[in-house]
CSV table of C-alpha atoms in Angstrom, one decimal:
chain,number,residue,atom,x,y,z
A,195,MET,CA,8.0,-47.3,-15.3
A,196,SER,CA,8.2,-48.0,-19.0
A,197,GLU,CA,8.5,-51.8,-18.8
A,198,GLU,CA,5.0,-52.6,-17.9
A,199,PRO,CA,3.2,-50.8,-20.8
A,200,THR,CA,5.6,-52.3,-23.3
A,201,ALA,CA,4.8,-55.8,-22.0
A,202,LYS,CA,1.1,-55.2,-22.3
A,203,ARG,CA,1.5,-53.6,-25.7
A,204,SER,CA,3.3,-56.5,-27.3
A,205,LYS,CA,0.5,-58.9,-26.3
A,206,VAL,CA,-2.0,-56.5,-27.8
A,207,GLU,CA,-0.1,-56.4,-31.1
A,208,ASP,CA,0.1,-60.2,-31.4
A,209,ALA,CA,-3.6,-60.5,-30.8
A,210,GLU,CA,-4.6,-57.9,-33.3
A,211,ALA,CA,-3.0,-59.9,-36.0
A,212,LEU,CA,-5.4,-62.7,-35.1
A,213,ILE,CA,-8.6,-60.8,-35.7
A,214,PRO,CA,-10.8,-62.7,-38.2
A,215,SER,CA,-12.2,-59.9,-40.2
A,216,GLN,CA,-15.7,-61.3,-41.0
A,217,GLU,CA,-16.3,-62.1,-37.4
A,218,PHE,CA,-15.1,-58.6,-36.6
A,219,ASP,CA,-17.5,-57.0,-39.1
A,220,ALA,CA,-20.3,-59.0,-37.5
A,221,ILE,CA,-19.5,-57.5,-34.0
A,222,ASP,CA,-19.3,-54.0,-35.6
A,223,ASN,CA,-22.8,-54.4,-37.1
A,224,ILE,CA,-24.2,-55.6,-33.8
A,225,GLN,CA,-22.6,-52.6,-32.1
A,226,SER,CA,-24.4,-50.3,-34.6
A,227,GLU,CA,-27.7,-52.0,-33.6
A,228,LEU,CA,-26.9,-51.1,-30.0
A,229,ASP,CA,-26.0,-47.6,-30.9
A,230,ALA,CA,-29.3,-47.1,-32.7
A,231,LEU,CA,-31.3,-48.5,-29.7
A,232,ASN,CA,-29.3,-46.2,-27.4
A,233,ASP,CA,-30.2,-43.2,-29.5
A,234,GLN,CA,-33.9,-44.1,-29.5
A,235,ALA,CA,-33.8,-44.5,-25.7
A,236,GLY,CA,-32.1,-41.2,-25.4
A,237,ASP,CA,-34.7,-39.5,-27.5
A,238,GLU,CA,-37.5,-40.9,-25.4
A,239,ILE,CA,-35.9,-39.9,-22.2
A,240,VAL,CA,-35.3,-36.3,-23.5
A,241,LYS,CA,-39.1,-36.1,-24.4
A,242,ILE,CA,-40.0,-37.2,-20.8
A,243,GLU,CA,-37.6,-34.6,-19.4
A,244,GLN,CA,-39.1,-31.9,-21.6
A,245,LYS,CA,-42.6,-32.9,-20.6
A,246,TYR,CA,-41.7,-32.7,-16.9
A,247,ASN,CA,-39.7,-29.4,-17.3
A,248,ALA,CA,-42.9,-27.9,-18.7
A,249,LEU,CA,-44.9,-29.3,-15.8
A,250,ARG,CA,-42.3,-28.1,-13.2
A,251,ALA,CA,-41.9,-24.6,-14.7
A,252,PRO,CA,-45.1,-23.1,-13.2
A,253,VAL,CA,-44.4,-24.8,-9.8
A,254,TYR,CA,-40.9,-23.4,-9.8
A,255,ALA,CA,-42.3,-19.9,-10.7
A,256,LYS,CA,-44.7,-20.2,-7.7
A,257,ARG,CA,-41.8,-21.2,-5.5
A,258,SER,CA,-39.7,-18.3,-6.7
A,259,GLU,CA,-42.5,-15.9,-5.7
A,260,ALA,CA,-43.0,-17.5,-2.3
A,261,ILE,CA,-39.3,-17.4,-1.6
A,262,LYS,CA,-39.2,-13.7,-2.2
A,263,SER,CA,-41.1,-13.2,1.0
A,264,VAL,CA,-38.4,-14.9,3.1
A,265,PRO,CA,-35.7,-12.4,3.8
A,266,ASN,CA,-32.3,-13.4,2.4
A,267,PHE,CA,-33.4,-16.9,1.5
A,268,TRP,CA,-30.9,-17.5,-1.2
A,269,GLY,CA,-28.0,-15.9,0.6
A,270,ILE,CA,-28.6,-18.2,3.5
A,271,ALA,CA,-29.1,-21.3,1.5
A,272,PHE,CA,-25.9,-20.5,-0.4
A,273,LEU,CA,-23.8,-19.9,2.7
A,274,ASN,CA,-25.2,-23.0,4.3
A,275,HIS,CA,-24.4,-25.2,1.3
A,276,PRO,CA,-21.3,-27.3,2.2
A,277,THR,CA,-19.6,-26.8,-1.2
A,278,LEU,CA,-21.0,-23.5,-2.4
A,279,SER,CA,-20.2,-21.8,0.9
A,280,SER,CA,-16.5,-22.6,0.4
A,281,THR,CA,-16.5,-20.5,-2.8
A,282,VAL,CA,-17.7,-17.4,-1.0
A,283,ALA,CA,-14.8,-15.1,0.0
A,284,GLU,CA,-15.3,-12.8,3.0
A,285,VAL,CA,-15.6,-9.7,0.7
A,286,GLU,CA,-18.4,-11.4,-1.2
A,287,GLU,CA,-20.6,-12.2,1.8
A,288,GLY,CA,-22.3,-8.8,1.8
A,289,PHE,CA,-22.9,-8.9,-1.9
A,290,ILE,CA,-24.5,-12.4,-1.7
A,291,GLN,CA,-27.0,-11.2,0.9
A,292,HIS,CA,-28.6,-9.0,-1.8
A,293,ILE,CA,-29.6,-12.0,-4.0
A,294,HIS,CA,-33.3,-11.6,-4.6
A,295,SER,CA,-33.8,-14.7,-6.7
A,296,ILE,CA,-32.0,-17.5,-8.4
A,297,GLU,CA,-33.6,-19.3,-11.3
A,298,VAL,CA,-32.3,-22.2,-13.4
A,299,GLU,CA,-33.7,-22.7,-16.9
A,300,GLU,CA,-32.8,-25.6,-19.2
A,301,PHE,CA,-32.8,-24.8,-22.9
A,302,ALA,CA,-35.8,-26.2,-24.8
A,303,ASP,CA,-33.9,-29.1,-26.3
A,304,ILE,CA,-32.3,-29.8,-22.9
A,305,LYS,CA,-29.1,-31.3,-24.2
A,306,SER,CA,-27.7,-28.0,-25.5
A,307,GLY,CA,-27.5,-26.2,-22.1
A,308,TYR,CA,-29.1,-24.1,-19.5
A,309,LYS,CA,-28.9,-20.7,-17.9
A,310,ILE,CA,-28.8,-19.5,-14.3
A,311,LYS,CA,-30.4,-16.1,-13.6
A,312,PHE,CA,-29.5,-14.2,-10.5
A,313,SER,CA,-31.5,-11.1,-9.6
A,314,PHE,CA,-30.3,-8.6,-6.9
A,315,HIS,CA,-32.0,-6.0,-4.7
A,316,PRO,CA,-30.6,-2.5,-5.3
A,317,ASN,CA,-27.3,-2.6,-3.4
A,318,GLU,CA,-24.1,-0.7,-2.7
A,319,TYR,CA,-22.0,-3.1,-4.8
A,320,MET,CA,-23.3,-2.8,-8.4
A,321,GLU,CA,-25.7,-1.1,-10.8
A,322,THR,CA,-26.5,-4.4,-12.5
A,323,GLU,CA,-29.6,-6.1,-11.0
A,324,GLN,CA,-30.0,-9.1,-13.2
A,325,ILE,CA,-27.2,-11.4,-14.1
A,326,GLU,CA,-27.7,-14.3,-16.5
A,327,LYS,CA,-25.0,-16.9,-17.0
A,328,GLU,CA,-25.5,-19.2,-19.9
A,329,PHE,CA,-23.9,-22.6,-20.4
A,330,HIS,CA,-23.8,-23.8,-24.0
A,331,LEU,CA,-22.8,-27.5,-23.8
A,332,THR,CA,-23.0,-28.6,-27.5
A,333,GLY,CA,-21.3,-27.6,-30.7
A,334,ASP,CA,-17.6,-27.7,-31.5
A,335,THR,CA,-16.6,-25.5,-28.6
A,336,PRO,CA,-18.9,-25.5,-25.5
A,337,TYR,CA,-18.9,-22.0,-23.9
A,338,SER,CA,-20.4,-20.0,-21.1
A,339,LYS,CA,-21.3,-16.3,-21.2
A,340,VAL,CA,-22.5,-13.9,-18.7
A,341,THR,CA,-24.1,-10.5,-18.4
A,342,PRO,CA,-21.3,-7.9,-17.7
A,343,ILE,CA,-21.4,-6.5,-14.2
A,344,VAL,CA,-21.3,-2.7,-13.7
A,345,TRP,CA,-19.7,-2.2,-10.3
A,346,LYS,CA,-20.3,0.9,-8.2
A,347,ALA,CA,-17.3,3.1,-7.6
A,348,GLY,CA,-15.0,1.9,-4.8
A,349,ASN,CA,-17.1,-1.3,-4.4
A,350,ASN,CA,-15.8,-3.6,-7.2
A,351,VAL,CA,-15.8,-7.0,-5.4
A,352,LEU,CA,-13.8,-8.7,-8.1
A,353,GLU,CA,-11.1,-6.1,-7.8
A,354,GLN,CA,-11.0,-6.6,-4.0
A,355,ILE,CA,-10.7,-10.3,-4.4
A,356,THR,CA,-7.9,-10.0,-6.9
A,357,ARG,CA,-6.1,-7.4,-4.8
A,358,ASN,CA,-6.3,-9.4,-1.6
A,359,ARG,CA,-4.6,-12.5,-2.8
A,360,HIS,CA,-2.2,-14.2,-5.1
A,361,PRO,CA,-3.2,-15.7,-8.4
A,362,ILE,CA,-5.3,-18.7,-7.6
A,363,PRO,CA,-5.6,-22.1,-9.4
A,364,SER,CA,-8.7,-22.3,-11.6
A,365,ASP,CA,-10.2,-25.1,-9.5
A,366,SER,CA,-10.8,-22.8,-6.6
A,367,LEU,CA,-12.6,-19.7,-8.0
A,368,THR,CA,-14.6,-17.6,-5.6
A,369,PHE,CA,-18.2,-17.0,-6.3
A,370,THR,CA,-17.7,-13.7,-8.2
A,371,GLU,CA,-14.7,-15.1,-10.1
A,372,TRP,CA,-16.8,-18.1,-11.1
A,373,LEU,CA,-19.8,-15.9,-12.1
A,374,LEU,CA,-17.6,-13.7,-14.4
A,375,SER,CA,-15.4,-16.4,-15.8
A,376,ASP,CA,-16.0,-18.0,-19.1
A,377,SER,CA,-14.8,-21.4,-18.0
A,378,ASP,CA,-15.5,-24.7,-19.8
A,379,PRO,CA,-19.2,-25.4,-19.0
A,380,THR,CA,-18.9,-29.1,-19.5
A,381,MET,CA,-16.9,-29.4,-16.3
A,382,ASP,CA,-18.2,-26.5,-14.2
A,383,GLU,CA,-18.7,-27.9,-10.7
A,384,ILE,CA,-20.2,-24.8,-9.2
A,385,ALA,CA,-22.8,-24.4,-12.0
A,386,GLU,CA,-23.7,-28.1,-11.7
A,387,ILE,CA,-24.2,-27.9,-8.0
A,388,ILE,CA,-26.4,-24.9,-8.4
A,389,LYS,CA,-28.4,-26.6,-11.1
A,390,ASP,CA,-28.7,-30.1,-9.8
A,391,ASP,CA,-28.5,-29.6,-6.0
A,392,LEU,CA,-29.3,-26.1,-4.8
A,393,TRP,CA,-32.1,-25.3,-7.3
A,394,PRO,CA,-34.0,-28.6,-7.0
A,395,ASN,CA,-34.3,-28.3,-3.2
A,396,PRO,CA,-32.8,-25.1,-1.6
A,397,VAL,CA,-35.0,-25.5,1.5
A,398,GLN,CA,-32.8,-28.2,3.0
A,399,TYR,CA,-29.8,-25.8,2.9
A,400,PHE,CA,-31.8,-22.8,4.1
A,401,LEU,CA,-32.9,-24.8,7.2
A,402,VAL,CA,-29.9,-26.8,8.1
A,403,PRO,CA,-26.8,-24.9,9.1
A,404,ASP,CA,-23.5,-26.7,9.7
A,405,ILE,CA,-24.1,-29.0,12.6
A,406,GLU,CA,-20.5,-29.2,13.8
A,407,GLU,CA,-20.4,-25.6,14.8
A,408,ASP,CA,-23.4,-25.7,17.1
A,409,ASP,CA,-21.7,-26.4,20.3
A,410,GLU,CA,-19.0,-23.7,19.9
A,411,GLU,CA,-21.6,-21.1,19.0
A,412,GLU,CA,-23.7,-21.8,22.0
A,413,ASN,CA,-20.9,-21.4,24.4
A,414,GLY,CA,-19.3,-18.4,22.8
A,415,GLU,CA,-22.1,-16.2,21.7
A,416,GLY,CA,-25.4,-17.2,23.4
A,417,ALA,CA,-26.8,-13.7,23.4
A,418,GLU,CA,-30.6,-14.1,24.0
B,217,MET,CA,-9.1,-21.3,9.8
B,218,SER,CA,-12.0,-21.0,12.3
B,219,GLU,CA,-12.8,-17.4,11.8
B,220,GLU,CA,-14.6,-17.6,8.5
B,221,PRO,CA,-17.2,-20.2,9.3
B,222,THR,CA,-18.1,-18.4,12.6
B,223,ALA,CA,-18.7,-15.2,10.7
B,224,LYS,CA,-20.9,-16.9,8.2
B,225,ARG,CA,-22.7,-18.8,10.9
B,226,SER,CA,-23.8,-15.8,12.9
B,227,LYS,CA,-25.5,-14.3,9.9
B,228,VAL,CA,-27.3,-17.5,9.4
B,229,GLU,CA,-28.6,-17.5,12.9
B,230,ASP,CA,-29.8,-13.9,12.7
B,231,ALA,CA,-31.7,-14.7,9.5
B,232,GLU,CA,-33.3,-17.8,10.8
B,233,ALA,CA,-35.1,-15.8,13.4
B,234,LEU,CA,-36.7,-13.8,10.6
B,235,ILE,CA,-38.5,-16.7,8.9
B,236,PRO,CA,-42.2,-16.0,8.6
B,237,SER,CA,-43.7,-19.4,9.2
B,238,GLN,CA,-46.8,-19.3,7.0
B,239,GLU,CA,-44.7,-18.2,4.0
B,240,PHE,CA,-42.3,-21.0,4.9
B,241,ASP,CA,-45.1,-23.6,5.0
B,242,ALA,CA,-46.1,-22.4,1.5
B,243,ILE,CA,-42.6,-23.0,0.2
B,244,ASP,CA,-42.5,-26.4,1.8
B,245,ASN,CA,-45.8,-27.4,0.1
B,246,ILE,CA,-44.6,-26.2,-3.2
B,247,GLN,CA,-41.4,-28.2,-2.7
B,248,SER,CA,-43.6,-31.3,-2.1
B,249,GLU,CA,-45.4,-30.7,-5.4
B,250,LEU,CA,-41.9,-30.7,-7.1
B,251,ASP,CA,-40.9,-33.9,-5.3
B,252,ALA,CA,-44.1,-35.6,-6.6
B,253,LEU,CA,-43.4,-34.4,-10.1
B,254,ASN,CA,-39.8,-35.6,-9.8
B,255,ASP,CA,-40.9,-39.0,-8.6
B,256,GLN,CA,-43.3,-39.3,-11.6
B,257,ALA,CA,-40.6,-38.3,-14.0
B,258,GLY,CA,-38.2,-40.8,-12.4
B,259,ASP,CA,-40.8,-43.6,-12.7
B,260,GLU,CA,-41.4,-42.8,-16.4
B,261,ILE,CA,-37.7,-42.8,-17.1
B,262,VAL,CA,-37.2,-46.2,-15.3
B,263,LYS,CA,-40.0,-47.6,-17.5
B,264,ILE,CA,-38.2,-46.5,-20.6
B,265,GLU,CA,-34.9,-47.9,-19.4
B,266,GLN,CA,-36.5,-51.2,-18.6
B,267,LYS,CA,-38.1,-51.3,-22.1
B,268,TYR,CA,-34.7,-50.6,-23.8
B,269,ASN,CA,-32.9,-53.1,-21.5
B,270,ALA,CA,-35.3,-55.7,-22.8
B,271,LEU,CA,-34.7,-54.6,-26.4
B,272,ARG,CA,-30.9,-54.5,-25.9
B,273,ALA,CA,-30.7,-57.9,-24.2
B,274,PRO,CA,-31.0,-60.1,-27.3
B,275,VAL,CA,-28.5,-57.8,-29.2
B,276,TYR,CA,-26.0,-58.0,-26.3
B,277,ALA,CA,-26.5,-61.8,-26.3
B,278,LYS,CA,-25.7,-61.9,-30.0
B,279,ARG,CA,-22.7,-59.7,-29.5
B,280,SER,CA,-21.4,-62.0,-26.7
B,281,GLU,CA,-21.6,-64.9,-29.1
B,282,ALA,CA,-19.8,-63.1,-31.9
B,283,ILE,CA,-17.1,-61.9,-29.5
B,284,LYS,CA,-16.3,-65.5,-28.5
B,285,SER,CA,-14.9,-66.1,-32.0
B,286,VAL,CA,-12.3,-63.3,-31.6
B,287,PRO,CA,-9.4,-64.7,-29.5
B,288,ASN,CA,-8.8,-62.9,-26.3
B,289,PHE,CA,-11.2,-60.0,-27.1
B,290,TRP,CA,-12.0,-59.1,-23.6
B,291,GLY,CA,-8.4,-59.4,-22.3
B,292,ILE,CA,-7.2,-57.0,-25.0
B,293,ALA,CA,-10.1,-54.6,-24.5
B,294,PHE,CA,-9.3,-54.6,-20.8
B,295,LEU,CA,-5.6,-54.1,-21.2
B,296,ASN,CA,-6.2,-51.3,-23.8
B,297,HIS,CA,-8.6,-49.4,-21.6
B,298,PRO,CA,-6.8,-46.4,-20.1
B,299,THR,CA,-8.2,-46.7,-16.6
B,300,LEU,CA,-8.9,-50.5,-16.4
B,301,SER,CA,-5.4,-51.4,-17.6
B,302,SER,CA,-3.9,-49.5,-14.7
B,303,THR,CA,-5.6,-51.9,-12.3
B,304,VAL,CA,-4.0,-54.9,-13.8
B,305,ALA,CA,-0.8,-56.0,-11.9
B,306,GLU,CA,1.8,-57.9,-13.8
B,307,VAL,CA,0.9,-61.2,-12.2
B,308,GLU,CA,-2.7,-60.7,-13.3
B,309,GLU,CA,-1.9,-60.3,-17.0
B,310,GLY,CA,-1.8,-64.0,-17.7
B,311,PHE,CA,-5.0,-64.6,-15.8
B,312,ILE,CA,-6.9,-61.9,-17.7
B,313,GLN,CA,-6.0,-63.5,-21.1
B,314,HIS,CA,-8.3,-66.4,-20.1
B,315,ILE,CA,-11.5,-64.3,-19.8
B,316,HIS,CA,-13.9,-65.9,-22.2
B,317,SER,CA,-16.8,-63.5,-21.7
B,318,ILE,CA,-17.9,-60.5,-19.7
B,319,GLU,CA,-21.6,-59.7,-19.3
B,320,VAL,CA,-23.3,-56.9,-17.4
B,321,GLU,CA,-26.9,-57.4,-16.3
B,322,GLU,CA,-29.0,-54.7,-14.6
B,323,PHE,CA,-31.5,-56.0,-12.0
B,324,ALA,CA,-35.1,-55.9,-13.3
B,325,ASP,CA,-36.1,-52.8,-11.3
B,326,ILE,CA,-32.8,-51.1,-12.5
B,327,LYS,CA,-32.3,-48.9,-9.4
B,328,SER,CA,-31.5,-51.8,-7.1
B,329,GLY,CA,-28.3,-52.8,-8.8
B,330,TYR,CA,-26.6,-54.9,-11.4
B,331,LYS,CA,-24.2,-57.9,-11.8
B,332,ILE,CA,-21.1,-58.4,-13.8
B,333,LYS,CA,-20.4,-62.0,-15.0
B,334,PHE,CA,-16.9,-63.1,-16.0
B,335,SER,CA,-16.5,-66.5,-17.5
B,336,PHE,CA,-13.1,-68.0,-18.0
B,337,HIS,CA,-11.6,-70.7,-20.3
B,338,PRO,CA,-10.1,-73.6,-18.3
B,339,ASN,CA,-6.8,-72.2,-17.1
B,340,GLU,CA,-3.8,-72.8,-14.9
B,341,TYR,CA,-4.9,-70.3,-12.3
B,342,MET,CA,-8.2,-71.4,-10.9
B,343,GLU,CA,-10.9,-74.1,-10.9
B,344,THR,CA,-13.6,-71.5,-10.9
B,345,GLU,CA,-14.8,-70.8,-14.5
B,346,GLN,CA,-17.7,-68.4,-13.8
B,347,ILE,CA,-17.4,-65.5,-11.4
B,348,GLU,CA,-20.4,-63.2,-10.7
B,349,LYS,CA,-20.0,-60.0,-8.8
B,350,GLU,CA,-23.3,-58.4,-7.7
B,351,PHE,CA,-23.8,-54.8,-6.7
B,352,HIS,CA,-26.8,-54.1,-4.5
B,353,LEU,CA,-27.3,-50.4,-4.4
B,354,THR,CA,-30.4,-49.9,-2.4
B,355,GLY,CA,-31.5,-50.8,1.1
B,356,ASP,CA,-30.0,-49.6,4.4
B,357,THR,CA,-26.5,-50.9,3.6
B,358,PRO,CA,-25.5,-51.2,0.0
B,359,TYR,CA,-23.3,-54.2,-0.5
B,360,SER,CA,-21.4,-56.2,-3.2
B,361,LYS,CA,-20.9,-60.0,-3.2
B,362,VAL,CA,-18.9,-62.3,-5.4
B,363,THR,CA,-18.6,-65.9,-6.3
B,364,PRO,CA,-15.6,-67.3,-4.2
B,365,ILE,CA,-12.6,-68.2,-6.4
B,366,VAL,CA,-11.0,-71.7,-6.0
B,367,TRP,CA,-7.3,-71.1,-7.0
B,368,LYS,CA,-5.1,-73.9,-8.2
B,369,ALA,CA,-2.3,-75.0,-6.0
B,370,GLY,CA,0.7,-72.6,-6.3
B,371,ASN,CA,-1.2,-70.2,-8.6
B,372,ASN,CA,-3.2,-68.1,-6.2
B,373,VAL,CA,-3.0,-64.7,-7.9
B,374,LEU,CA,-4.3,-62.8,-4.9
B,375,GLU,CA,-1.6,-64.3,-2.7
B,376,GLN,CA,1.1,-63.4,-5.2
B,377,ILE,CA,-0.2,-59.8,-5.3
B,378,THR,CA,-0.4,-59.5,-1.5
B,379,ARG,CA,3.1,-61.1,-1.1
B,380,ASN,CA,4.7,-58.8,-3.7
B,381,ARG,CA,3.9,-55.5,-2.2
B,382,HIS,CA,3.1,-53.5,0.9
B,383,PRO,CA,-0.5,-52.9,2.0
B,384,ILE,CA,-2.1,-50.6,-0.6
B,385,PRO,CA,-4.6,-47.8,-0.2
B,386,SER,CA,-8.1,-48.9,-0.9
B,387,ASP,CA,-8.4,-46.5,-3.9
B,388,SER,CA,-5.8,-48.5,-5.9
B,389,LEU,CA,-7.0,-52.1,-5.8
B,390,THR,CA,-5.7,-54.4,-8.5
B,391,PHE,CA,-8.2,-56.2,-10.7
B,392,THR,CA,-8.2,-59.4,-8.6
B,393,GLU,CA,-8.3,-57.4,-5.4
B,394,TRP,CA,-11.3,-55.4,-6.7
B,395,LEU,CA,-13.0,-58.6,-7.9
B,396,LEU,CA,-12.8,-60.3,-4.5
B,397,SER,CA,-13.4,-57.2,-2.4
B,398,ASP,CA,-16.8,-56.4,-0.9
B,399,SER,CA,-16.3,-52.6,-1.3
B,400,ASP,CA,-19.1,-50.1,-1.1
B,401,PRO,CA,-20.9,-50.5,-4.5
B,402,THR,CA,-22.2,-47.0,-4.5
B,403,MET,CA,-18.7,-45.6,-5.2
B,404,ASP,CA,-17.0,-48.5,-7.0
B,405,GLU,CA,-15.2,-46.8,-9.9
B,406,ILE,CA,-13.9,-50.0,-11.5
B,407,ALA,CA,-17.4,-51.5,-11.5
B,408,GLU,CA,-18.9,-48.4,-13.0
B,409,ILE,CA,-16.3,-48.2,-15.8
B,410,ILE,CA,-17.0,-51.8,-16.7
B,411,LYS,CA,-20.7,-51.2,-16.7
B,412,ASP,CA,-21.0,-47.8,-18.3
B,413,ASP,CA,-17.9,-47.7,-20.6
B,414,LEU,CA,-16.4,-51.0,-21.4
B,415,TRP,CA,-19.6,-53.0,-21.7
B,416,PRO,CA,-21.6,-50.6,-23.8
B,417,ASN,CA,-18.8,-50.4,-26.4
B,418,PRO,CA,-15.7,-52.6,-25.9
B,419,VAL,CA,-14.8,-52.6,-29.6
B,420,GLN,CA,-13.3,-49.1,-29.4
B,421,TYR,CA,-10.9,-50.4,-26.7
B,422,PHE,CA,-10.2,-53.6,-28.5
B,423,LEU,CA,-9.1,-51.7,-31.6
B,424,VAL,CA,-7.3,-48.7,-30.3
B,425,PRO,CA,-4.1,-49.4,-28.5
B,426,ASP,CA,-2.3,-46.6,-26.6
B,427,ILE,CA,-1.2,-44.2,-29.3
B,428,GLU,CA,1.8,-42.7,-27.5
B,429,GLU,CA,3.7,-45.9,-27.5
B,430,ASP,CA,3.6,-46.5,-31.3
B,431,ASP,CA,6.8,-44.8,-32.2
B,432,GLU,CA,8.9,-46.5,-29.5
B,433,GLU,CA,7.5,-49.9,-30.5
B,434,GLU,CA,8.3,-49.5,-34.1
B,435,ASN,CA,11.9,-48.5,-33.5
B,436,GLY,CA,12.6,-51.0,-30.7
B,437,GLU,CA,10.8,-54.2,-31.7
B,438,GLY,CA,9.9,-54.2,-35.4
B,439,ALA,CA,10.2,-57.9,-35.9
B,440,GLU,CA,8.3,-58.8,-39.1
């Protein structure tokens, strides 16, 4: 195992001694020109994204209102989503049916982060009706923070999850565990799926249940 | 294993029967408004990227010229790159030292793909001095294609790799295997690292060798 890196390494050292320093300064200056162009391009793209976030906001607000008239829209979309559904433990399924709305809001400067707002119908699981989870992506230590949940007596979903299984690896949090965790927001797969996939177009997940199971269902439970 | 999906599934079916169709049409129309805004935003961002590709092109050309005066710049950057170096089999190390330039060029419309151009000093391995690998990302079947390599007798690197080991899984191609493969360009990790990481700033990899090995090297081989 250690032979190969050493072989590569010695070539690297020989070659470093050969760097002509003026030529190298020239490359470094050119690289700075490229950096400056990249920064400018980034700034222009952020401005466009801000402009379209502002244009999309009222349309998203209209969509949120319309969605409220479809019973359990978000719960169904969530349970139909191929990745998100796998985060929902059995004890969480009832809880998820009470989601009244999901909204994603990027911070004004875009790069610094976003928040996901869940609101719930009054339900048997918790007093809390509005949960906001914020993802702060910049600064020395990116962090996430979330509204604390006040569970109703005997119905603490998080406790039930913890009681029902052994400690789990951090890469397979259930929905509630994810919601209440303060994981590193720069690599939060669930948050990113909600923001970049579910939120932009939830209708596709609301409408399309898992195809593979259709045949079994029809044979086993064809009630009507 | 099969219980959970079935449980979820039956809830989904109950709920689908409850969709009020006018409300649903309203959501669908709003979703179309969002799609239109997203398309517009995408078009504006592509225009900015095209503008900056045009501005960057002469700077990249200047950098390519400057790099040619640093012996073995690309070979060293490649072998120092934490991921790319792991694709280089021992028999390929000599071959890679002869890379004279690497250039990445996005297609004019950006979305449809890009090409990576490798040019080589005359060398003992192959007659071919210019290899272009193109990645076509759009259309019904995305594809990649590459200039065929004419190897010199007895020095066919690909043959040596194939002879020296068992068939390998497709996710661990060596550099030459990757170069000559026509893999799916929409999930080509090596191509993306070259395009989005090595090409934008190769200087960092040229300059920074693997830190972990420094101590060993000094003890074992301090020649000067």
